[in-house]
CSV table of C-alpha atoms and ligand atoms in Angstrom, one decimal:
chain,number,residue,atom,x,y,z
K,136,MET,CA,0.1,0.1,-0.4
K,137,ASP,CA,2.7,2.5,-1.1
K,138,GLY,CA,1.8,5.9,-2.2
K,139,ASN,CA,0.0,7.5,1.6
K,140,GLY,CA,2.8,10.5,2.4
K,141,ARG,CA,3.2,11.2,-2.1
K,142,TRP,CA,-0.4,11.2,-2.5
K,143,ALA,CA,-0.8,13.9,0.9
K,144,GLN,CA,2.7,15.6,-0.9
K,145,GLN,CA,1.4,16.6,-3.9
K,146,ARG,CA,-1.4,17.9,-2.5
K,147,GLY,CA,0.5,20.4,0.3
K,148,LEU,CA,-1.3,19.0,3.7
K,149,ALA,CA,0.6,16.4,6.0
K,150,ARG,CA,1.6,12.8,5.4
K,151,SER,CA,-0.7,11.7,8.1
K,152,PHE,CA,-3.8,12.9,6.1
K,153,GLY,CA,-2.7,10.4,2.7
K,154,HIS,CA,-2.9,7.1,6.1
K,155,ARG,CA,-6.0,8.2,6.2
K,156,LYS,CA,-7.1,8.2,3.1
K,157,GLY,CA,-5.2,4.6,2.9
K,158,VAL,CA,-7.1,3.9,5.0
K,159,GLU,CA,-10.2,4.0,3.2
K,160,MET,CA,-9.4,2.6,0.0
K,161,VAL,CA,-7.7,-0.3,2.7
K,162,ARG,CA,-11.9,-0.8,3.8
K,163,GLN,CA,-13.1,-0.6,-0.2
K,164,THR,CA,-10.3,-3.1,-1.2
K,165,VAL,CA,-11.5,-6.2,0.9
K,166,ARG,CA,-14.9,-4.9,-0.2
K,167,THR,CA,-14.1,-6.0,-2.9
K,168,ALA,CA,-12.1,-8.4,-3.2
K,169,GLY,CA,-14.8,-10.0,-0.3
K,170,GLU,CA,-16.9,-8.8,-4.1
K,171,MET,CA,-14.7,-10.6,-6.7
K,172,GLY,CA,-14.6,-14.2,-4.5
K,173,ILE,CA,-10.9,-13.4,-3.7
K,174,GLY,CA,-10.4,-16.5,-1.0
K,175,CYS,CA,-7.2,-14.2,0.6
K,176,LEU,CA,-6.8,-11.3,0.8
K,177,THR,CA,-3.0,-9.6,2.4
K,178,LEU,CA,-1.9,-6.4,3.6
K,179,PHE,CA,1.3,-4.9,4.6
K,180,ALA,CA,-0.1,-2.6,7.5
K,181,PHE,CA,3.4,-1.2,9.0
K,182,SER,CA,6.8,-3.3,8.3
K,183,SER,CA,9.3,-3.6,10.8
K,184,GLU,CA,11.5,-1.5,9.9
K,185,ASN,CA,7.6,1.1,9.9
K,186,TRP,CA,9.7,2.0,13.6
K,187,ARG,CA,12.2,4.1,11.4
K,188,ARG,CA,9.7,6.3,10.8
K,189,PRO,CA,9.3,10.0,12.5
K,190,PRO,CA,7.7,8.7,15.8
K,191,GLU,CA,4.7,10.9,15.2
K,192,GLU,CA,4.0,9.4,12.5
K,193,VAL,CA,4.9,6.1,13.1
K,194,THR,CA,1.8,6.7,17.0
K,195,ASP,CA,-0.4,7.8,13.8
K,196,LEU,CA,-0.3,4.7,12.3
K,197,MET,CA,-0.8,2.9,15.7
K,198,GLY,CA,-3.4,5.2,16.4
K,199,LEU,CA,-4.7,4.5,12.3
K,200,LEU,CA,-5.4,0.5,13.2
K,201,LYS,CA,-6.4,0.7,16.1
K,202,LEU,CA,-9.3,3.0,14.9
K,203,PHE,CA,-9.6,0.0,11.8
K,204,ILE,CA,-10.4,-2.8,14.1
K,205,ARG,CA,-12.5,-1.2,16.9
K,206,ARG,CA,-14.7,0.8,14.2
K,207,ASP,CA,-14.2,-1.6,11.5
K,208,LEU,CA,-14.2,-5.7,13.2
K,209,ALA,CA,-18.5,-5.3,14.0
K,210,GLU,CA,-18.8,-5.3,10.4
K,211,LEU,CA,-15.9,-7.8,8.8
K,212,HIS,CA,-17.2,-10.2,11.7
K,213,ARG,CA,-20.8,-9.9,9.9
K,214,GLU,CA,-19.8,-10.3,6.3
K,215,ASN,CA,-18.0,-13.3,8.2
K,216,VAL,CA,-14.0,-12.2,7.1
K,217,ARG,CA,-12.2,-13.7,9.6
K,218,VAL,CA,-8.9,-11.7,10.1
K,219,HIS,CA,-5.7,-13.4,10.7
K,220,VAL,CA,-1.9,-11.3,11.3
K,221,VAL,CA,1.0,-11.9,10.8
K,222,GLY,CA,4.7,-10.0,12.0
K,223,SER,CA,6.0,-10.3,15.7
K,224,ARG,CA,4.1,-9.5,18.3
K,225,LYS,CA,6.7,-9.3,21.0
K,226,ASN,CA,7.4,-5.4,22.7
K,227,LEU,CA,3.9,-4.0,20.7
K,228,ALA,CA,2.6,-1.9,22.8
K,229,PRO,CA,0.0,-4.2,25.7
K,230,ASP,CA,-3.4,-2.3,23.6
K,231,ILE,CA,-2.1,-2.8,19.8
K,232,LYS,CA,-1.1,-7.0,20.8
K,233,GLY,CA,-4.9,-6.8,22.0
K,234,LEU,CA,-6.8,-6.0,19.0
K,235,LEU,CA,-5.4,-7.8,16.9
K,236,ASP,CA,-5.8,-11.2,19.2
K,237,GLU,CA,-9.2,-9.5,19.2
K,238,ALA,CA,-10.1,-9.6,16.3
K,239,GLU,CA,-8.6,-13.1,15.2
K,240,THR,CA,-10.2,-15.1,17.7
K,241,ARG,CA,-13.8,-13.2,17.2
K,242,THR,CA,-13.9,-13.9,13.6
K,243,ARG,CA,-12.2,-17.7,14.4
K,244,GLU,CA,-15.3,-19.2,12.6
K,245,ASN,CA,-15.8,-17.7,9.6
K,246,THR,CA,-15.8,-19.1,5.4
K,247,GLY,CA,-15.5,-15.8,3.7
K,248,LEU,CA,-12.6,-13.6,2.9
K,249,ASN,CA,-9.2,-14.1,4.6
K,250,LEU,CA,-7.9,-10.9,5.6
K,251,VAL,CA,-4.3,-11.0,6.5
K,252,ILE,CA,-3.0,-8.0,8.4
K,253,ALA,CA,0.9,-8.1,8.1
K,254,PHE,CA,1.8,-6.0,11.2
K,255,ASN,CA,5.6,-5.4,12.2
K,256,TYR,CA,6.1,-8.3,9.8
K,257,GLY,CA,9.3,-8.3,7.7
K,258,GLY,CA,9.8,-11.2,5.4
K,259,ARG,CA,13.5,-10.9,6.8
K,260,ASP,CA,12.6,-11.9,10.8
K,261,GLU,CA,10.0,-13.6,9.5
K,262,ILE,CA,12.0,-16.6,8.6
K,263,ALA,CA,14.6,-16.2,11.6
K,264,ARG,CA,12.2,-16.6,13.8
K,265,ALA,CA,10.8,-19.5,12.4
K,266,VAL,CA,14.1,-20.8,11.7
K,267,ARG,CA,15.2,-19.8,15.4
K,268,GLU,CA,12.0,-21.6,16.9
K,269,ILE,CA,13.1,-25.7,14.8
K,270,ALA,CA,16.4,-24.8,15.7
K,271,GLU,CA,15.5,-25.1,19.4
K,272,ASP,CA,13.1,-28.4,18.3
K,273,VAL,CA,15.9,-30.1,16.7
K,274,ALA,CA,18.6,-28.9,19.5
K,275,ALA,CA,16.2,-31.1,22.1
K,276,GLY,CA,15.4,-33.9,20.0
K,277,ARG,CA,12.1,-33.7,18.8
K,278,VAL,CA,12.7,-33.1,15.4
K,279,ALA,CA,15.9,-34.8,13.3
K,280,ALA,CA,18.0,-32.0,10.2
K,281,ASP,CA,16.8,-34.3,7.8
K,282,GLU,CA,13.3,-33.9,8.7
K,283,VAL,CA,14.2,-30.0,8.1
K,284,ASP,CA,12.4,-30.0,4.8
K,285,ASP,CA,10.6,-26.6,3.0
K,286,ALA,CA,6.9,-27.8,4.0
K,287,LEU,CA,8.0,-27.9,7.5
K,288,LEU,CA,9.8,-24.9,7.4
K,289,GLY,CA,6.6,-23.1,5.6
K,290,ALA,CA,4.8,-24.4,8.3
K,291,ARG,CA,6.4,-22.5,10.8
K,292,LEU,CA,5.3,-19.6,9.2
K,293,ASP,CA,3.2,-17.1,10.2
K,294,THR,CA,1.1,-17.7,7.4
K,295,ALA,CA,0.8,-20.9,8.3
K,296,GLY,CA,-2.1,-22.7,7.2
K,297,LEU,CA,-3.0,-19.8,4.4
K,298,PRO,CA,-1.6,-20.4,1.0
K,299,ASP,CA,0.7,-18.7,-0.6
K,300,PRO,CA,0.1,-15.9,-3.8
K,301,ASP,CA,-1.0,-15.7,-6.7
K,302,LEU,CA,-0.2,-12.4,-7.0
K,303,ILE,CA,1.6,-9.8,-5.4
K,304,ILE,CA,0.3,-5.9,-6.1
K,305,ARG,CA,2.3,-2.5,-5.7
K,306,THR,CA,1.6,1.0,-6.1
K,307,SER,CA,3.3,3.8,-6.3
K,308,GLY,CA,5.4,2.9,-9.1
K,309,GLU,CA,7.7,1.3,-6.9
K,310,GLN,CA,9.2,-2.1,-8.7
K,311,ARG,CA,10.7,-3.5,-4.7
K,312,LEU,CA,9.1,-5.9,-2.4
K,313,SER,CA,9.8,-5.0,0.6
K,314,ASN,CA,10.9,-7.1,3.1
K,315,PHE,CA,7.1,-8.9,2.1
K,316,LEU,CA,6.3,-12.0,2.3
K,317,LEU,CA,9.8,-13.3,1.3
K,318,TRP,CA,9.3,-17.0,1.3
K,319,GLN,CA,5.9,-17.3,0.0
K,320,ALA,CA,6.7,-14.6,-2.5
K,321,ALA,CA,8.9,-17.7,-4.8
K,322,TYR,CA,6.4,-18.2,-7.3
K,323,ALA,CA,4.1,-14.9,-7.1
K,324,GLU,CA,2.9,-12.6,-10.5
K,325,LEU,CA,4.8,-9.3,-9.5
K,326,VAL,CA,2.3,-6.7,-11.0
K,327,PHE,CA,3.1,-2.8,-10.6
K,328,VAL,CA,1.1,0.0,-10.5
K,329,PRO,CA,1.8,3.5,-10.5
K,330,CYS,CA,-1.4,4.4,-8.9
K,331,LEU,CA,-1.0,5.7,-5.7
K,332,TRP,CA,-1.8,3.4,-3.0
K,333,PRO,CA,-5.4,6.8,-1.9
K,334,ASP,CA,-6.2,6.4,-6.0
K,335,PHE,CA,-5.8,3.0,-5.2
K,336,ASP,CA,-9.5,2.1,-6.5
K,337,ARG,CA,-11.6,-0.6,-8.4
K,338,ALA,CA,-11.1,-0.1,-11.1
K,339,ALA,CA,-7.8,-0.6,-11.3
K,340,PHE,CA,-7.7,-2.9,-8.5
K,341,GLU,CA,-9.4,-4.7,-11.2
K,342,GLY,CA,-6.3,-4.1,-13.9
K,343,ALA,CA,-3.4,-5.9,-11.7
K,344,LEU,CA,-6.7,-8.1,-11.8
K,345,ALA,CA,-6.5,-8.4,-15.1
K,346,GLU,CA,-2.6,-8.0,-15.9
K,347,PHE,CA,-2.2,-11.6,-13.5
K,348,ASP,CA,-5.2,-13.4,-15.5
K,349,ARG,CA,-2.3,-12.4,-19.1
K,350,ARG,CA,0.7,-13.6,-17.1
K,351,ASP,CA,1.8,-17.3,-18.4
K,352,ARG,CA,2.4,-20.2,-14.5
K,353,ARG,CA,5.0,-22.7,-15.6
K,354,PHE,CA,6.1,-22.8,-11.9
K,355,GLY,CA,9.2,-23.8,-13.3
K,356,ALA,CA,7.9,-26.7,-15.7
K,357,VAL,CA,7.2,-26.3,-19.1
K,358,ASP,CA,4.3,-25.5,-21.2
K,359,ASP,CA,2.1,-28.1,-22.7
K,360,ALA,CA,2.0,-26.4,-26.1
K,361,ASP,CA,5.9,-26.2,-25.7
K,362,LEU,CA,6.3,-30.0,-24.7
K,363,ALA,CA,4.4,-30.4,-28.1
K,364,VAL,CA,6.8,-28.1,-30.7
K,365,GLY,CA,9.8,-29.8,-28.4
K,366,SER,CA,9.3,-33.2,-28.4
K,367,GLY,CA,8.2,-32.6,-32.9
X,1852,FPP,C1,3.2,3.3,2.5
X,1852,FPP,O1,3.1,4.5,3.1
X,1852,FPP,C2,2.3,2.8,3.7
X,1852,FPP,C3,2.7,2.8,5.0
X,1852,FPP,C4,3.3,2.2,5.1
X,1852,FPP,C5,1.5,2.2,6.0
X,1852,FPP,C6,-0.1,1.8,5.0
X,1852,FPP,C7,-1.1,2.0,6.7
X,1852,FPP,C8,-2.5,2.3,6.2
X,1852,FPP,C9,-3.1,2.6,4.7
X,1852,FPP,C10,-2.8,2.6,7.4
X,1852,FPP,C11,-3.3,1.0,8.4
X,1852,FPP,C12,-4.0,-0.2,7.4
X,1852,FPP,C13,-4.8,-0.4,8.0
X,1852,FPP,C14,-5.2,-2.0,7.2
X,1852,FPP,C15,-6.0,-0.1,9.0
X,1852,FPP,P1,4.5,5.6,2.5
X,1852,FPP,O2,3.9,6.7,3.3
X,1852,FPP,O3,5.1,5.3,2.4
X,1852,FPP,O4,4.4,6.5,1.1
X,1852,FPP,P2,4.9,7.0,0.2
X,1852,FPP,O5,5.6,6.1,-0.4
X,1852,FPP,O6,4.7,7.9,-0.6
X,1852,FPP,O7,6.8,7.9,1.0
């Protein structure tokens, strides 16, 4: 959800206005994803590196997340959305931690859209935490070293039980992953859209999905058609 700050600056406003507008787009995007029948939508709300921002911006982003959960959780629950949170909960303020736990617990039985909020999340940190846990199990004799494979590691990540992303969309024209779902993105299609997050409306979302539809996904294999040509 990149570009909130630039959106505000282009209008001569403080960055916080961009984040506010960004939350409106979060609401709209969650609704659209549900209507489109998307199974799982992950939003990168706050990265483990975002703590490096000025303290007032960090406080602002924390406040917006709290407000979002307090105001929108009941409606998300009514809409049968199941909320998951990925990222480290260590060292989070107790009120934020409590709200994140509540969002997950209250929606646990829901069967509609899986809404994953990546908060205090970094792909490298997630992998390092999983590896540390596995190393402890190996040291204690609970897991044999040769049992460690990609399935075992995947099951120790915060996203255990969730599907890998088919499509990752980054707004604002930047073309990098910035520590987002590094492990899970192995075969994801990446779509970079020029619009800033506060402008990411339904048409922009549909445009990114149309681009995804045009991609040829082979997952390391070759197309049947290419095989037929190759075999003469
Ligand atoms: C990136 O734009 C955006 C963020 C770091 C925060 C995204 C958070 C929200 C939209 C609000 C809280 C989230 C939820 C799920 C309610 P930027 O600030 O890096 O923009 P810039 O690159 O133009 O400076």
